[in-house]
Amino acid sequence: MSNEDFSLSKSKLGTKEYWNDFYKLEQTNFQSNSEDTGECWFDESDAENRMIDFLVSNFQELPTINEDSKIIDLGTGNGHLLFELYQHEDEVYVNNRLIGLDYSENSVNFAKDIAKSKNLDNILFYQVDFLTKYKEFWGNEIFQNVDVFLDKGTLDAIALNDAKYPFEDGKSYLGYELYPRIIEKSIKQEGIILITSCNFSEEELEKVILENSTRLKVWKKIKYPSFQFGGVKGSAICSIAFIKE
């Protein structure tokens, strides 16, 4: 599988430098205006609310879910998804187990500032680059035995970078090929990862995850409004939950 399979081109949106600059500016804006908490990605598709509704509706079907369940947002950005999810704490058992990860230090600092302003010190944020430091990621208990991983656009950004990363099997992989291999090991058995993408179709997203993991399987999908063009029916966005068997 290669980037050409999905017609993805290298972009500045796939670089850490871009996101460090982006979130530094957003943090500066927030310091000037505490009402400005930054961008809500995929807001036009109502993806965030649909992801939360999906979790609320399906949590009871997940065998691993209990009061100690761990939910990690990959590529958390400004932490908006976690802050919104926290509003449903009684429905999704979040308690003290909401965690946001990002490889951008400025993203994490910004999210921490927002959390502090909301008095949400029980939502934790960490700067982690799991593609380049996967052994450290695996070795940290905080990031292991995860019940639910969330991804809203992070795999999209990873796929816009054509760098290859060495892995424990001696091979090197593009970021989106390595991502499932790393995350799969951190998910608890019968836990899920819910991925929302605007760069991949449902078919492409399934291919990326299933061909680069051994135990992740399609569990459920979120429905979005569809359109038809040139006789082909599709959607501008997709969300798929993969379960670890």
GROMACS .gro file of C-alpha atoms in nm:
model
  245
    1MET     CA    1   0.000   0.000   0.000
    2SER     CA    2   0.133   0.348  -0.080
    3ASN     CA    3   0.026   0.711  -0.062
    4GLU     CA    4  -0.055   0.695  -0.432
    5ASP     CA    5  -0.329   0.442  -0.358
    6PHE     CA    6  -0.528   0.722  -0.196
    7SER     CA    7  -0.405   1.017  -0.404
    8LEU     CA    8  -0.270   1.191  -0.093
    9SER     CA    9  -0.001   1.452  -0.148
   10LYS     CA   10   0.261   1.569   0.097
   11SER     CA   11   0.134   1.875   0.283
   12LYS     CA   12   0.248   2.113   0.555
   13LEU     CA   13  -0.055   1.989   0.751
   14GLY     CA   14   0.140   1.667   0.800
   15THR     CA   15   0.429   1.836   0.983
   16LYS     CA   16   0.487   1.902   1.351
   17GLU     CA   17   0.618   2.249   1.269
   18TYR     CA   18   0.284   2.349   1.118
   19TRP     CA   19   0.085   2.236   1.422
   20ASN     CA   20   0.328   2.390   1.669
   21ASP     CA   21   0.286   2.725   1.493
   22PHE     CA   22  -0.090   2.676   1.463
   23TYR     CA   23  -0.147   2.603   1.831
   24LYS     CA   24   0.098   2.869   1.947
   25LEU     CA   25  -0.118   3.125   1.767
   26GLU     CA   26  -0.439   2.976   1.907
   27GLN     CA   27  -0.292   2.983   2.257
   28THR     CA   28  -0.196   3.348   2.212
   29ASN     CA   29  -0.549   3.430   2.095
   30PHE     CA   30  -0.693   3.247   2.396
   31GLN     CA   31  -0.472   3.443   2.634
   32SER     CA   32  -0.616   3.762   2.485
   33ASN     CA   33  -0.974   3.634   2.479
   34SER     CA   34  -1.070   3.344   2.706
   35GLU     CA   35  -1.383   3.283   2.496
   36ASP     CA   36  -1.167   3.193   2.195
   37THR     CA   37  -1.087   2.826   2.256
   38GLY     CA   38  -0.984   2.760   1.898
   39GLU     CA   39  -1.091   2.550   1.603
   40CYS     CA   40  -1.342   2.265   1.627
   41TRP     CA   41  -1.236   2.037   1.342
   42PHE     CA   42  -1.507   1.888   1.117
   43ASP     CA   43  -1.764   2.112   1.284
   44GLU     CA   44  -1.944   2.157   0.951
   45SER     CA   45  -2.019   1.783   0.950
   46ASP     CA   46  -2.118   1.779   1.319
   47ALA     CA   47  -1.860   1.501   1.355
   48GLU     CA   48  -1.774   1.572   1.716
   49ASN     CA   49  -2.133   1.551   1.837
   50ARG     CA   50  -2.189   1.239   1.628
   51MET     CA   51  -1.883   1.073   1.781
   52ILE     CA   52  -2.003   1.155   2.132
   53ASP     CA   53  -2.357   1.037   2.055
   54PHE     CA   54  -2.209   0.716   1.917
   55LEU     CA   55  -2.015   0.654   2.237
   56VAL     CA   56  -2.314   0.729   2.458
   57SER     CA   57  -2.534   0.496   2.251
   58ASN     CA   58  -2.288   0.207   2.233
   59PHE     CA   59  -2.093   0.207   2.558
   60GLN     CA   60  -2.314  -0.054   2.720
   61GLU     CA   61  -2.221  -0.297   2.441
   62LEU     CA   62  -1.850  -0.278   2.517
   63PRO     CA   63  -1.750  -0.553   2.763
   64THR     CA   64  -1.448  -0.359   2.893
   65ILE     CA   65  -1.636  -0.045   2.996
   66ASN     CA   66  -1.660   0.027   3.369
   67GLU     CA   67  -1.592   0.310   3.612
   68ASP     CA   68  -1.217   0.271   3.560
   69SER     CA   69  -1.229   0.277   3.180
   70LYS     CA   70  -0.963   0.476   2.999
   71ILE     CA   71  -1.042   0.699   2.700
   72ILE     CA   72  -0.757   0.853   2.500
   73ASP     CA   73  -0.792   1.120   2.231
   74LEU     CA   74  -0.514   1.085   1.972
   75GLY     CA   75  -0.403   1.419   1.831
   76THR     CA   76  -0.611   1.608   2.084
   77GLY     CA   77  -0.532   1.957   1.953
   78ASN     CA   78  -0.712   2.202   2.180
   79GLY     CA   79  -0.883   1.919   2.370
   80HIS     CA   80  -1.228   2.024   2.249
   81LEU     CA   81  -1.353   1.668   2.194
   82LEU     CA   82  -1.259   1.567   2.549
   83PHE     CA   83  -1.414   1.878   2.703
   84GLU     CA   84  -1.740   1.805   2.522
   85LEU     CA   85  -1.727   1.437   2.612
   86TYR     CA   86  -1.683   1.530   2.977
   87GLN     CA   87  -2.029   1.687   2.970
   88HIS     CA   88  -2.159   1.330   2.934
   89GLU     CA   89  -1.949   1.189   3.218
   90ASP     CA   90  -2.240   1.004   3.378
   91GLU     CA   91  -2.325   0.831   3.050
   92VAL     CA   92  -1.977   0.723   2.946
   93TYR     CA   93  -1.810   0.659   3.283
   94VAL     CA   94  -1.525   0.901   3.215
   95ASN     CA   95  -1.448   0.982   3.581
   96ASN     CA   96  -1.074   1.055   3.598
   97ARG     CA   97  -0.972   0.861   3.289
   98LEU     CA   98  -0.990   1.113   3.003
   99ILE     CA   99  -0.652   1.165   2.839
  100GLY     CA  100  -0.543   1.376   2.543
  101LEU     CA  101  -0.225   1.308   2.345
  102ASP     CA  102  -0.057   1.521   2.083
  103TYR     CA  103   0.290   1.536   1.932
  104SER     CA  104   0.275   1.916   1.936
  105GLU     CA  105   0.398   2.061   2.263
  106ASN     CA  106   0.209   2.383   2.193
  107SER     CA  107  -0.113   2.188   2.143
  108VAL     CA  108  -0.074   2.024   2.482
  109ASN     CA  109   0.008   2.353   2.655
  110PHE     CA  110  -0.296   2.516   2.495
  111ALA     CA  111  -0.527   2.231   2.597
  112LYS     CA  112  -0.392   2.248   2.953
  113ASP     CA  113  -0.463   2.622   2.965
  114ILE     CA  114  -0.823   2.566   2.855
  115ALA     CA  115  -0.868   2.282   3.106
  116LYS     CA  116  -0.737   2.504   3.384
  117SER     CA  117  -0.978   2.782   3.288
  118LYS     CA  118  -1.265   2.531   3.308
  119ASN     CA  119  -1.139   2.381   3.637
  120LEU     CA  120  -1.108   2.043   3.466
  121ASP     CA  121  -0.786   1.927   3.625
  122ASN     CA  122  -0.896   1.564   3.599
  123ILE     CA  123  -0.855   1.567   3.219
  124LEU     CA  124  -0.490   1.492   3.152
  125PHE     CA  125  -0.280   1.599   2.852
  126TYR     CA  126   0.055   1.460   2.740
  127GLN     CA  127   0.300   1.544   2.463
  128VAL     CA  128   0.372   1.213   2.288
  129ASP     CA  129   0.505   1.129   1.942
  130PHE     CA  130   0.413   0.762   1.929
  131LEU     CA  131   0.527   0.713   1.569
  132THR     CA  132   0.890   0.792   1.649
  133LYS     CA  133   0.891   0.674   2.012
  134TYR     CA  134   0.657   0.377   2.005
  135LYS     CA  135   0.864   0.175   2.253
  136GLU     CA  136   0.836   0.453   2.511
  137PHE     CA  137   0.465   0.476   2.431
  138TRP     CA  138   0.417   0.103   2.487
  139GLY     CA  139   0.629   0.117   2.802
  140ASN     CA  140   0.417   0.384   2.971
  141GLU     CA  141   0.135   0.230   3.174
  142ILE     CA  142  -0.080   0.539   3.116
  143PHE     CA  143  -0.110   0.457   2.746
  144GLN     CA  144  -0.173   0.084   2.778
  145ASN     CA  145  -0.489  -0.125   2.823
  146VAL     CA  146  -0.696   0.152   2.668
  147ASP     CA  147  -1.071   0.094   2.644
  148VAL     CA  148  -1.138   0.361   2.381
  149PHE     CA  149  -0.911   0.553   2.148
  150LEU     CA  150  -1.059   0.853   1.966
  151ASP     CA  151  -0.921   1.005   1.646
  152LYS     CA  152  -1.079   1.307   1.478
  153GLY     CA  153  -0.855   1.392   1.184
  154THR     CA  154  -0.523   1.275   1.327
  155LEU     CA  155  -0.477   0.982   1.089
  156ASP     CA  156  -0.565   1.225   0.809
  157ALA     CA  157  -0.278   1.455   0.908
  158ILE     CA  158  -0.037   1.162   0.948
  159ALA     CA  159  -0.120   1.047   0.594
  160LEU     CA  160  -0.016   1.389   0.458
  161ASN     CA  161   0.347   1.323   0.553
  162ASP     CA  162   0.555   1.093   0.333
  163ALA     CA  163   0.819   1.018   0.597
  164LYS     CA  164   0.892   0.655   0.676
  165TYR     CA  165   0.947   0.527   1.028
  166PRO     CA  166   1.151   0.223   1.138
  167PHE     CA  167   0.962  -0.044   1.331
  168GLU     CA  168   1.050  -0.341   1.553
  169ASP     CA  169   1.014  -0.586   1.263
  170GLY     CA  170   1.312  -0.423   1.089
  171LYS     CA  171   1.097  -0.261   0.820
  172SER     CA  172   1.010   0.105   0.767
  173TYR     CA  173   0.653   0.224   0.719
  174LEU     CA  174   0.466   0.534   0.619
  175GLY     CA  175   0.298   0.695   0.918
  176TYR     CA  176  -0.052   0.576   0.836
  177GLU     CA  177   0.079   0.220   0.791
  178LEU     CA  178   0.259   0.228   1.126
  179TYR     CA  179  -0.029   0.389   1.318
  180PRO     CA  180  -0.250   0.075   1.335
  181ARG     CA  181   0.044  -0.144   1.431
  182ILE     CA  182   0.127   0.076   1.729
  183ILE     CA  183  -0.225   0.153   1.848
  184GLU     CA  184  -0.344  -0.207   1.818
  185LYS     CA  185  -0.102  -0.316   2.090
  186SER     CA  186  -0.227  -0.046   2.330
  187ILE     CA  187  -0.598  -0.127   2.302
  188LYS     CA  188  -0.747  -0.360   2.559
  189GLN     CA  189  -0.903  -0.676   2.416
  190GLU     CA  190  -1.260  -0.588   2.308
  191GLY     CA  191  -1.171  -0.219   2.331
  192ILE     CA  192  -1.223   0.010   2.032
  193ILE     CA  193  -1.070   0.289   1.830
  194LEU     CA  194  -1.317   0.532   1.673
  195ILE     CA  195  -1.163   0.711   1.374
  196THR     CA  196  -1.317   1.004   1.189
  197SER     CA  197  -1.164   1.097   0.853
  198CYS     CA  198  -1.224   1.340   0.570
  199ASN     CA  199  -0.929   1.217   0.360
  200PHE     CA  200  -1.024   0.850   0.340
  201SER     CA  201  -1.345   0.694   0.217
  202GLU     CA  202  -1.496   0.418   0.433
  203GLU     CA  203  -1.343   0.157   0.203
  204GLU     CA  204  -1.000   0.320   0.215
  205LEU     CA  205  -1.007   0.365   0.592
  206GLU     CA  206  -1.098   0.000   0.641
  207LYS     CA  207  -0.813  -0.101   0.411
  208VAL     CA  208  -0.559   0.113   0.598
  209ILE     CA  209  -0.652  -0.028   0.938
  210LEU     CA  210  -0.725  -0.391   0.851
  211GLU     CA  211  -0.421  -0.445   0.629
  212ASN     CA  212  -0.184  -0.296   0.887
  213SER     CA  213  -0.311  -0.476   1.197
  214THR     CA  214  -0.391  -0.835   1.292
  215ARG     CA  215  -0.661  -0.805   1.559
  216LEU     CA  216  -0.858  -0.492   1.468
  217LYS     CA  217  -1.192  -0.555   1.298
  218VAL     CA  218  -1.473  -0.327   1.184
  219TRP     CA  219  -1.728  -0.296   1.464
  220LYS     CA  220  -1.971  -0.016   1.378
  221LYS     CA  221  -1.998   0.296   1.163
  222ILE     CA  222  -2.147   0.642   1.207
  223LYS     CA  223  -2.389   0.752   0.937
  224TYR     CA  224  -2.348   1.090   0.767
  225PRO     CA  225  -2.553   1.263   0.496
  226SER     CA  226  -2.451   1.129   0.154
  227PHE     CA  227  -2.432   1.289  -0.189
  228GLN     CA  228  -2.423   1.154  -0.542
  229PHE     CA  229  -2.191   1.277  -0.815
  230GLY     CA  230  -2.120   1.115  -1.149
  231GLY     CA  231  -2.328   0.816  -1.052
  232VAL     CA  232  -2.117   0.755  -0.740
  233LYS     CA  233  -2.272   0.789  -0.396
  234GLY     CA  234  -2.057   0.895  -0.104
  235SER     CA  235  -2.000   1.121   0.195
  236ALA     CA  236  -1.753   1.400   0.267
  237ILE     CA  237  -1.660   1.234   0.596
  238CYS     CA  238  -1.663   0.891   0.756
  239SER     CA  239  -1.633   0.748   1.108
  240ILE     CA  240  -1.557   0.383   1.178
  241ALA     CA  241  -1.515   0.205   1.510
  242PHE     CA  242  -1.268  -0.083   1.503
  243ILE     CA  243  -1.272  -0.339   1.784
  244LYS     CA  244  -0.977  -0.547   1.902
  245GLU     CA  245  -1.066  -0.916   1.892
   0.00000   0.00000   0.00000
